[in-house]
Coordinates of C-alpha atoms in Angstrom, one line a residue:
Chain A
M1 CA 48.9 -6.4 -70.0
V2 CA 47.1 -3.8 -68.1
R3 CA 47.1 -4.3 -64.4
W4 CA 43.7 -3.8 -62.7
P5 CA 43.4 -3.0 -59.0
A6 CA 43.5 -6.1 -56.9
A7 CA 40.0 -7.3 -55.9
R8 CA 38.9 -7.8 -52.3
S9 CA 39.1 -11.1 -50.5
E10 CA 38.1 -14.1 -52.6
S11 CA 34.5 -15.4 -52.8
P12 CA 34.0 -19.2 -53.2
E13 CA 33.6 -18.8 -56.9
E14 CA 37.0 -17.1 -57.0
V15 CA 38.6 -19.9 -55.1
E16 CA 37.2 -22.4 -57.6
R17 CA 38.7 -20.3 -60.4
E18 CA 42.0 -20.2 -58.7
E19 CA 42.1 -23.9 -58.6
S20 CA 41.5 -24.3 -62.2
G21 CA 44.1 -21.7 -63.1
G22 CA 44.0 -18.1 -64.2
K23 CA 43.8 -16.7 -60.6
R24 CA 45.6 -13.5 -61.3
Q25 CA 43.4 -12.8 -64.3
A26 CA 40.3 -13.5 -62.4
E27 CA 41.4 -11.1 -59.6
E28 CA 42.3 -8.5 -62.1
E29 CA 39.0 -8.8 -64.0
E30 CA 36.6 -9.0 -61.0
G31 CA 34.3 -6.1 -61.1
R32 CA 35.9 -4.2 -63.9
W33 CA 32.7 -3.9 -65.8
G34 CA 31.3 -2.2 -62.7
R35 CA 34.2 0.2 -62.7
M36 CA 34.0 1.1 -66.4
L37 CA 34.4 4.7 -67.5
P38 CA 31.2 6.6 -67.0
E39 CA 31.2 7.8 -70.6
L40 CA 31.3 4.3 -71.9
L41 CA 28.6 3.2 -69.5
G42 CA 26.6 6.1 -70.7
E43 CA 26.9 5.0 -74.3
I44 CA 25.8 1.5 -73.3
V45 CA 22.8 3.0 -71.5
R46 CA 21.8 5.0 -74.6
R47 CA 21.8 1.9 -76.6
V48 CA 19.7 0.1 -74.1
D49 CA 17.3 3.1 -73.9
A50 CA 17.1 3.4 -77.7
G51 CA 15.8 -0.2 -77.9
G52 CA 13.4 0.4 -75.1
E53 CA 11.4 3.6 -75.7
Q54 CA 8.1 1.9 -74.8
W55 CA 7.1 -0.4 -72.0
P56 CA 7.5 -3.2 -71.5
Q57 CA 11.0 -2.9 -72.9
R58 CA 11.8 0.1 -70.6
K59 CA 12.2 -2.4 -67.8
D60 CA 15.7 -3.0 -69.2
I61 CA 16.8 0.4 -68.1
V62 CA 15.4 -0.3 -64.6
A63 CA 17.4 -3.5 -64.5
Y64 CA 20.5 -1.7 -65.7
A65 CA 20.0 0.9 -62.9
G66 CA 19.9 -1.9 -60.4
V67 CA 23.2 -3.5 -61.1
C68 CA 25.6 -1.3 -59.0
R69 CA 26.0 2.3 -58.0
R70 CA 28.1 3.4 -60.9
W71 CA 25.8 1.9 -63.4
R72 CA 22.8 3.3 -61.6
D73 CA 24.3 6.8 -61.7
T74 CA 24.9 6.7 -65.4
A75 CA 21.4 5.2 -66.1
R76 CA 19.7 8.0 -64.1
G77 CA 21.9 10.7 -65.7
I78 CA 21.2 9.6 -69.2
V79 CA 17.6 9.1 -68.7
R80 CA 17.3 12.5 -67.3
Q81 CA 19.0 13.9 -70.4
L82 CA 17.1 11.9 -72.9
R83 CA 13.7 11.9 -71.4
E84 CA 13.0 15.5 -70.5
N85 CA 9.6 15.0 -72.1
G86 CA 8.1 13.2 -69.1
D87 CA 8.5 9.6 -70.0
I88 CA 7.9 7.1 -67.3
T89 CA 10.9 5.0 -66.5
F90 CA 11.4 4.6 -62.7
P91 CA 8.9 4.8 -60.0
S92 CA 10.2 8.3 -59.3
S93 CA 9.1 9.3 -62.7
L94 CA 5.5 9.1 -61.3
K95 CA 6.2 12.1 -59.2
E96 CA 7.9 14.2 -61.9
P97 CA 6.0 16.5 -64.3
G98 CA 4.5 15.1 -67.4
P99 CA 5.4 16.2 -71.0
R100 CA 5.0 19.8 -72.0
D101 CA 3.5 19.4 -75.5
S102 CA 1.1 16.5 -75.5
P103 CA -0.6 14.5 -72.7
V104 CA 0.3 11.1 -71.4
Q105 CA -2.6 8.8 -72.0
C106 CA -3.5 6.5 -69.1
L107 CA -6.3 4.2 -68.0
I108 CA -7.9 3.7 -64.7
R109 CA -9.6 0.5 -63.9
R110 CA -11.9 0.2 -60.9
N111 CA -12.6 -3.0 -59.0
K112 CA -15.7 -2.4 -57.0
S113 CA -15.4 -5.7 -55.1
N114 CA -12.3 -4.5 -53.2
S115 CA -12.6 -0.8 -53.7
T116 CA -9.4 -0.7 -55.6
Y117 CA -8.4 1.5 -58.5
C118 CA -5.4 0.8 -60.8
L119 CA -3.6 3.3 -63.0
Y120 CA -2.0 2.0 -66.2
L121 CA 0.0 3.8 -68.9
G122 CA -1.7 3.2 -72.2
L123 CA 0.5 1.4 -74.7
T124 CA -2.0 1.3 -77.5
E125 CA -5.1 3.2 -78.6
S126 CA -7.4 0.5 -77.3
F127 CA -9.2 1.0 -73.9
T128 CA -9.3 -2.7 -73.3
D129 CA -5.6 -3.4 -73.8
K130 CA -3.7 -3.9 -70.5
G131 CA -1.1 -1.2 -70.5
K132 CA 1.8 -0.7 -68.1
F133 CA 0.8 -0.8 -64.4
L134 CA 1.7 2.4 -62.6
L135 CA -0.1 2.9 -59.3
A136 CA -2.9 1.3 -57.3
A137 CA -5.2 2.9 -54.8
R138 CA -7.7 1.5 -52.3
Q139 CA -10.4 3.2 -50.5
F140 CA -10.5 2.9 -46.7
K141 CA -13.1 4.4 -44.3
H142 CA -11.8 6.0 -41.1
G143 CA -14.8 6.7 -39.1
A144 CA -16.6 9.4 -41.1
H145 CA -13.5 10.2 -43.3
T146 CA -12.6 8.4 -46.4
E147 CA -9.0 7.8 -47.4
Y148 CA -7.4 6.4 -50.5
I149 CA -4.0 4.8 -50.0
I150 CA -1.8 5.1 -53.2
S151 CA 0.8 2.5 -53.8
L152 CA 3.3 1.1 -56.3
D153 CA 1.9 -2.4 -55.5
A154 CA -1.7 -3.5 -56.1
D155 CA -1.2 -6.2 -53.5
D156 CA 0.4 -4.0 -50.8
L157 CA -1.7 -1.0 -50.0
S158 CA -0.5 -0.1 -46.4
Q159 CA 1.2 3.1 -45.3
G160 CA 4.0 1.1 -43.7
S161 CA 5.2 -0.5 -46.9
N162 CA 8.0 0.7 -49.0
A163 CA 5.5 0.7 -51.9
Y164 CA 3.5 3.6 -50.3
M165 CA 3.4 6.7 -52.4
G166 CA 0.9 8.9 -50.7
K167 CA -2.8 9.2 -50.0
L168 CA -6.0 11.1 -50.4
R169 CA -8.1 12.2 -47.5
S170 CA -11.6 13.5 -47.8
N171 CA -13.7 15.5 -45.5
I172 CA -17.0 14.1 -44.2
L173 CA -19.1 15.6 -46.9
G174 CA -16.8 14.4 -49.6
T175 CA -16.4 18.0 -50.9
K176 CA -12.8 18.7 -49.9
F177 CA -9.8 16.5 -50.3
K178 CA -6.1 16.7 -49.3
I179 CA -3.5 15.0 -51.3
Y180 CA -0.5 13.7 -49.3
D181 CA 2.8 12.7 -50.8
S182 CA 5.1 10.3 -48.9
Q183 CA 8.0 12.4 -49.9
P184 CA 8.6 16.1 -49.3
P185 CA 8.1 18.3 -52.4
Y186 CA 11.2 20.2 -51.6
N187 CA 14.1 20.3 -49.2
G188 CA 13.1 21.6 -45.8
A189 CA 9.5 20.7 -46.0
K190 CA 7.8 20.1 -42.6
V191 CA 6.1 16.7 -42.1
S192 CA 2.4 17.3 -41.8
S193 CA 1.5 14.2 -39.8
S194 CA 3.8 12.2 -37.5
R195 CA 2.3 8.9 -38.5
T196 CA 5.1 6.4 -38.8
S197 CA 5.7 5.0 -42.1
R198 CA 8.6 3.8 -44.3
R199 CA 12.3 3.5 -43.5
F200 CA 13.2 4.6 -46.9
T201 CA 11.6 5.9 -50.1
S202 CA 11.5 4.6 -53.6
K203 CA 12.4 8.0 -55.0
Q204 CA 16.0 8.2 -53.8
I205 CA 17.4 5.0 -52.6
S206 CA 18.8 6.7 -49.5
P207 CA 17.5 6.5 -45.9
Q208 CA 18.0 10.3 -45.3
V209 CA 14.6 11.4 -46.6
P210 CA 12.3 12.0 -43.7
A211 CA 9.3 9.6 -43.5
G212 CA 5.9 11.2 -43.2
N213 CA 3.1 12.6 -45.3
F214 CA 3.4 16.0 -46.9
V215 CA 0.3 17.9 -48.2
I216 CA 1.0 18.7 -51.8
G217 CA -2.5 19.5 -53.0
R218 CA -6.1 20.2 -52.2
V219 CA -9.2 19.6 -54.3
S220 CA -12.7 21.0 -53.6
Y221 CA -16.0 20.6 -55.2
K222 CA -18.9 23.0 -55.4
F223 CA -22.1 21.8 -56.6
N224 CA -24.6 23.7 -58.9
L225 CA -27.6 24.6 -56.9
L226 CA -29.7 23.3 -59.7
K227 CA -27.9 20.0 -59.5
R228 CA -28.0 20.0 -63.2
G229 CA -24.7 21.4 -64.4
P230 CA -21.2 20.0 -63.7
R231 CA -19.7 20.2 -60.4
R232 CA -17.2 23.0 -60.0
M233 CA -13.7 21.7 -59.2
H234 CA -10.9 23.7 -57.7
C235 CA -7.5 22.2 -57.3
T236 CA -4.3 23.7 -55.7
L237 CA -1.1 21.8 -56.2
Q238 CA 2.5 22.2 -55.3
C239 CA 4.3 21.4 -58.6
P240 CA 8.0 21.5 -59.3
S241 CA 8.7 23.8 -62.2
A242 CA 9.4 22.1 -65.4
K243 CA 13.1 22.9 -65.2
D244 CA 13.4 21.0 -61.9
T245 CA 15.2 17.7 -62.2
T246 CA 15.3 16.2 -58.8
G247 CA 16.9 12.9 -58.2
E248 CA 20.2 11.3 -57.4
G249 CA 23.4 12.8 -58.6
D250 CA 21.9 15.8 -60.3
S251 CA 23.8 19.0 -61.3
P252 CA 24.0 21.9 -58.7
K253 CA 22.0 24.3 -60.8
S254 CA 18.8 22.2 -60.6
K255 CA 18.8 22.2 -56.8
A256 CA 18.0 25.7 -55.9
H257 CA 14.2 25.5 -56.5
N258 CA 11.0 26.1 -54.8
P259 CA 7.8 24.4 -55.8
G260 CA 5.4 26.6 -57.6
T261 CA 1.7 26.7 -57.0
T262 CA -0.6 25.5 -59.7
I263 CA -4.3 26.3 -59.6
L264 CA -6.6 24.3 -61.8
K265 CA -10.3 24.7 -62.5
N266 CA -12.5 22.5 -64.5
K267 CA -13.6 23.8 -67.9
A268 CA -17.1 24.6 -68.4
P269 CA -19.0 22.9 -71.2
R270 CA -20.0 25.1 -74.0
W271 CA -23.4 25.3 -75.3
H272 CA -23.6 23.7 -78.7
E273 CA -26.2 25.6 -80.6
H274 CA -26.6 23.1 -83.4
L275 CA -26.8 20.0 -81.2
Q276 CA -28.7 21.9 -78.5
C277 CA -26.7 20.6 -75.6
W278 CA -23.8 21.3 -73.3
C279 CA -20.5 19.9 -74.8
L280 CA -17.0 19.3 -73.6
N281 CA -14.7 18.0 -76.3
F282 CA -12.9 15.0 -75.0
H283 CA -11.3 14.2 -78.4
G284 CA -12.5 10.7 -78.3
R285 CA -10.9 9.8 -75.0
V286 CA -14.2 9.8 -73.2
T287 CA -17.1 7.9 -74.5
V288 CA -19.7 7.6 -71.7
A289 CA -21.5 10.5 -70.3
S290 CA -20.9 10.8 -66.6
V291 CA -20.9 13.5 -64.0
K292 CA -17.5 12.3 -63.0
N293 CA -16.0 13.4 -66.3
F294 CA -13.9 16.6 -66.2
Q295 CA -11.2 18.7 -67.8
L296 CA -8.9 20.8 -65.8
A297 CA -7.1 23.9 -67.0
A298 CA -4.8 26.2 -65.1
T299 CA -5.3 29.8 -63.9
E300 CA -1.9 29.6 -62.2
D301 CA 0.7 27.3 -63.7
A302 CA 4.1 26.6 -62.0
S303 CA 5.7 25.4 -65.2
Q304 CA 5.2 28.7 -67.0
P305 CA 7.9 31.3 -66.5
S306 CA 5.2 33.9 -65.7
G307 CA 3.4 31.5 -63.4
I308 CA 0.1 32.3 -65.2
G309 CA -2.0 29.6 -66.7
D310 CA -3.7 30.0 -70.0
Q311 CA -7.0 28.6 -68.8
E312 CA -7.5 26.9 -72.1
T313 CA -5.0 24.1 -72.3
V314 CA -6.4 20.9 -70.8
L315 CA -3.8 19.8 -68.3
L316 CA -5.8 16.8 -66.9
Q317 CA -8.7 15.1 -68.5
F318 CA -10.7 12.3 -66.9
G319 CA -13.6 10.4 -68.2
K320 CA -15.6 7.1 -68.5
V321 CA -15.1 4.7 -71.3
G322 CA -16.6 1.6 -69.8
D323 CA -18.4 0.3 -66.7
D324 CA -15.2 0.3 -64.7
T325 CA -12.7 1.8 -67.1
F326 CA -11.8 5.5 -67.3
T327 CA -9.2 7.4 -69.2
M328 CA -6.8 9.8 -67.5
D329 CA -4.7 12.1 -69.7
F330 CA -2.2 14.5 -68.1
R331 CA 0.6 16.8 -68.8
Q332 CA 3.0 19.2 -67.2
P333 CA 3.1 20.6 -64.5
L334 CA 1.2 17.6 -63.2
S335 CA 2.8 14.3 -62.4
A336 CA 1.1 10.9 -62.8
F337 CA 0.8 10.7 -59.0
Q338 CA -1.0 14.0 -58.7
A339 CA -3.2 13.4 -61.7
F340 CA -4.3 10.0 -60.3
A341 CA -5.0 11.5 -56.9
I342 CA -7.2 14.3 -58.4
C343 CA -9.1 11.6 -60.4
L344 CA -9.7 9.6 -57.3
T345 CA -11.5 12.6 -55.8
S346 CA -14.0 12.2 -58.5
F347 CA -14.9 8.8 -57.2
G348 CA -14.9 10.1 -53.7
T349 CA -17.5 12.9 -54.0
K350 CA -20.8 11.6 -52.5
F351 CA -23.1 13.5 -54.6
A352 CA -22.1 11.8 -57.8
C353 CA -24.9 10.1 -59.6
E354 CA -24.2 8.2 -62.7
Chain B
M1 CA 53.9 -0.4 -102.3
A2 CA 51.5 0.6 -99.5
K3 CA 52.9 2.6 -96.7
M4 CA 53.4 0.5 -93.6
I5 CA 53.0 1.5 -89.9
K6 CA 54.5 -0.4 -87.1
L7 CA 52.3 -0.9 -84.0
V8 CA 53.9 -2.2 -80.8
S9 CA 51.7 -3.9 -78.1
G10 CA 52.1 -3.5 -74.4
D11 CA 53.9 -6.8 -74.1
G12 CA 56.4 -5.9 -76.8
A13 CA 55.0 -7.6 -79.8
E14 CA 55.4 -5.6 -83.2
F15 CA 52.8 -5.6 -85.9
E16 CA 53.4 -4.0 -89.3
V17 CA 50.2 -3.0 -91.0
E18 CA 49.2 -1.0 -94.0
E19 CA 48.6 2.7 -93.4
E20 CA 45.0 2.6 -94.3
V21 CA 44.4 -0.3 -91.8
A22 CA 46.1 1.6 -89.0
F23 CA 44.3 4.8 -89.8
Q24 CA 40.9 3.2 -88.8
S25 CA 42.2 4.5 -85.4
K26 CA 42.0 8.3 -85.3
I27 CA 44.6 8.3 -82.6
I28 CA 47.1 6.6 -84.7
K29 CA 46.3 8.7 -87.6
D30 CA 47.0 11.8 -85.6
I31 CA 50.2 10.5 -84.3
V32 CA 51.5 9.4 -87.7
A33 CA 50.7 13.0 -89.0
D34 CA 53.7 14.0 -86.9
A35 CA 55.9 11.8 -89.0
D36 CA 56.3 9.0 -86.5
D37 CA 55.9 5.6 -88.1
V38 CA 56.4 3.4 -85.0
I39 CA 53.5 3.7 -82.6
P40 CA 53.9 2.2 -79.1
L41 CA 50.6 1.2 -77.6
P42 CA 51.5 0.3 -74.0
T43 CA 48.0 -0.2 -72.8
V44 CA 47.0 -2.7 -75.5
S45 CA 48.1 -6.3 -75.2
S46 CA 49.2 -8.2 -78.3
K47 CA 46.2 -10.6 -78.0
V48 CA 43.8 -7.6 -78.2
L49 CA 45.8 -5.7 -80.8
I50 CA 45.6 -8.7 -83.1
Q51 CA 41.9 -8.7 -82.9
V52 CA 41.7 -4.9 -83.4
I53 CA 44.0 -5.1 -86.5
E54 CA 41.8 -7.9 -87.9
Y55 CA 38.8 -5.6 -87.5
C56 CA 40.6 -2.6 -89.0
R57 CA 41.9 -4.6 -91.9
K58 CA 38.3 -5.8 -92.8
H59 CA 36.8 -2.3 -92.4
A60 CA 39.6 -0.5 -94.3
A61 CA 39.0 -2.7 -97.3
V62 CA 35.3 -1.8 -97.2
N63 CA 35.9 1.8 -96.5
S64 CA 38.3 2.2 -99.4
F65 CA 36.0 0.4 -101.9
P66 CA 32.5 1.1 -100.6
L67 CA 29.8 -1.2 -102.0
S68 CA 27.3 1.5 -101.4
P69 CA 27.6 5.2 -101.1
S70 CA 26.1 5.2 -97.7
S71 CA 28.8 3.1 -96.1
S72 CA 31.6 5.4 -97.1
A73 CA 29.5 8.5 -96.4
A74 CA 28.9 7.2 -92.9
A75 CA 32.6 6.6 -92.4
A76 CA 33.5 10.0 -93.7
A77 CA 30.8 11.9 -91.9
S78 CA 31.6 10.4 -88.5
S79 CA 32.9 13.0 -86.1
S80 CA 32.5 13.2 -82.4
S81 CA 31.4 9.9 -80.9
S82 CA 29.5 11.6 -78.1
I83 CA 26.4 12.3 -80.3
S84 CA 26.4 9.1 -82.4
Y85 CA 24.7 6.0 -81.7
S86 CA 25.5 2.9 -83.7
K87 CA 25.2 3.6 -87.4
P88 CA 24.0 0.5 -89.1
V89 CA 26.7 -1.1 -91.3
S90 CA 25.0 -1.1 -94.7
D91 CA 26.8 -3.9 -96.3
P92 CA 25.1 -7.2 -95.2
A93 CA 28.2 -9.3 -95.7
L94 CA 30.2 -6.9 -93.5
R95 CA 27.5 -6.9 -90.9
A96 CA 27.6 -10.7 -90.8
W97 CA 31.4 -10.6 -90.5
D98 CA 31.0 -8.1 -87.6
N99 CA 28.5 -10.4 -85.8
E100 CA 30.9 -13.2 -85.9
F101 CA 33.8 -11.0 -84.8
V102 CA 31.9 -10.1 -81.6
K103 CA 31.2 -13.7 -80.6
L104 CA 33.6 -13.3 -77.7
N105 CA 33.3 -13.9 -74.0
N106 CA 32.6 -10.8 -71.8
S107 CA 36.2 -10.5 -70.7
S108 CA 37.5 -10.3 -74.2
L109 CA 34.7 -7.9 -75.2
F110 CA 35.8 -5.7 -72.3
D111 CA 39.3 -5.7 -73.6
I112 CA 38.1 -4.7 -77.1
V113 CA 35.9 -1.9 -75.7
I114 CA 38.8 -0.4 -73.8
A115 CA 41.2 -0.7 -76.7
A116 CA 38.7 0.6 -79.3
N117 CA 37.9 3.6 -77.2
Y118 CA 41.5 4.3 -76.5
L119 CA 42.4 4.1 -80.2
D120 CA 39.2 6.0 -81.1
I121 CA 37.9 3.5 -83.8
E122 CA 34.4 4.7 -83.9
E123 CA 32.7 1.8 -85.8
L124 CA 34.4 -0.7 -83.5
V125 CA 33.3 1.1 -80.4
D126 CA 29.8 1.2 -81.8
L127 CA 29.8 -2.5 -82.6
V128 CA 31.1 -3.7 -79.2
L129 CA 28.9 -1.3 -77.2
E130 CA 25.8 -2.4 -79.2
T131 CA 26.8 -6.0 -78.4
V132 CA 27.1 -5.3 -74.7
A133 CA 23.7 -3.6 -74.7
D134 CA 22.2 -6.6 -76.5
R135 CA 23.6 -8.8 -73.7
I136 CA 22.1 -6.7 -71.1
K137 CA 18.6 -6.3 -72.6
G138 CA 15.9 -8.6 -71.3
K139 CA 17.8 -9.5 -68.1
Q140 CA 17.2 -8.6 -64.5
A141 CA 19.9 -6.8 -62.5
Q142 CA 21.1 -10.0 -60.6
E143 CA 21.6 -11.9 -63.9
I144 CA 23.5 -8.9 -65.3
R145 CA 25.8 -8.8 -62.3
R146 CA 26.4 -12.5 -62.5
Q147 CA 27.2 -12.4 -66.2
F148 CA 29.5 -9.4 -66.1
N149 CA 31.0 -10.3 -62.7
I150 CA 30.0 -7.1 -61.1
E151 CA 29.9 -6.5 -57.4
N152 CA 26.6 -5.4 -55.8
D153 CA 27.6 -2.4 -53.8
F154 CA 24.2 -1.3 -52.6
T155 CA 23.4 -1.1 -48.9
P156 CA 20.6 -3.4 -47.6
E157 CA 18.2 -0.5 -47.4
E158 CA 18.9 0.4 -51.0
E159 CA 18.5 -3.2 -52.0
E160 CA 15.0 -3.2 -50.6
A161 CA 14.1 -0.1 -52.5
L162 CA 15.6 -1.6 -55.6
R163 CA 13.5 -4.7 -55.1
R164 CA 10.5 -2.6 -55.0
E165 CA 11.5 -0.7 -58.1
N166 CA 12.2 -3.8 -60.0
S167 CA 9.0 -5.5 -59.0
W168 CA 7.1 -2.4 -60.2
A169 CA 9.0 -2.5 -63.5
F170 CA 8.6 -6.1 -64.1
Q171 CA 5.0 -6.2 -62.8
N172 CA 2.6 -8.1 -65.0
N173 CA -0.9 -7.6 -63.7

């Protein structure tokens, strides 16, 4: 019989087992699942993952990753390997770039009574199906400024909570916005505000990450003098390059990175000669005309090796499909968090008229 | 007369089995190739070896006389276990037998995982790992820990972050 390393001092359950016999076996077996070979644990994770490609089944991977350190390491490693295409598994996935080839389709639901916006991952084609909850935001007025606090918990929207993900802050006119991330975009970043916040982050379960707010993007609006055309949007974002894989226990080669700058501008509608109107093709994902609707394409793209954006591919699309329901489709190099923050600015501009 | 191989468990019990049964284990197959018919398996207890032999006997019979081309093709085509996920066993009767076979407590299951991995019996590794995955799915971390007797080695701060992560994953609004 294989002898396993002796366990630590006995818990009440172990004492009970002792009394009923099999003491040595219990001691030997205590914790051996937690110490299983990483390769075998990896194979188990793969099978759990294979059954849970969609939400809500994906919560099984999160449960697996919460069992003990070794299980967590293998889960994060396997998910990183299998899910390079931007799937959302952990809260930290919300700050990682989306997929390269096709957008993630999300829904934003607005609750006017408490100025709250909730972001959901779309699980079906329908705009009325619930979806998987991702993030919540609430609008707060600070004097003349407006802020949107972004959180993992729709019931807990304070900066001091461990659910806090970041915020959006607008200037007085509602024409310029700054996006703040609760975590630094890269090692060595300086904290932009000394406001106290969390003791730890949800990205890495480690207390070493400095608390604070880090500017990771800016959005500005310029309005057509004629007030008839769309607003002109300009976004600058710090995005990790697509090869970046930050997180716990990652390989050395992925660490030497700097964030790249991505610059997005909204696509102008084209004049449709036949229909005699300005048109933006939202491919069925936007069904209600609104000045809030937009499509953003990149002039500079951190995920491209050249750094140049093709100005054609829509990297973020936002638009109305119901009174308080909007779609949000995004792809790399944007993360769900960044996309959500940019969409919130569309609610925040004062000159919107629907 | 079928060629017999002798397997010796860690606690000294000897088991004589047909070659094709023993060869379900790639490790044994490789050792026997060096003309050694007595295989000591010091890390496998007799209790576990009996169960493994039972599995191998059942699967050797099927692999030699496949009911469908796909089951033998799957066995023949199997190479490195690092890429493969569980290949479904095509014969429903065999599948039913497998499901009965894995009706074991977690402790026995663990022993089989280790032995099957050590002996490199791919289909058995697949079967037990799939069983473990099924026992994990649908449960929260605490329940998994309880069921598999795993120590929670996270710090209190990490625990708090994990609680947040789990409440997000299991959120139902």
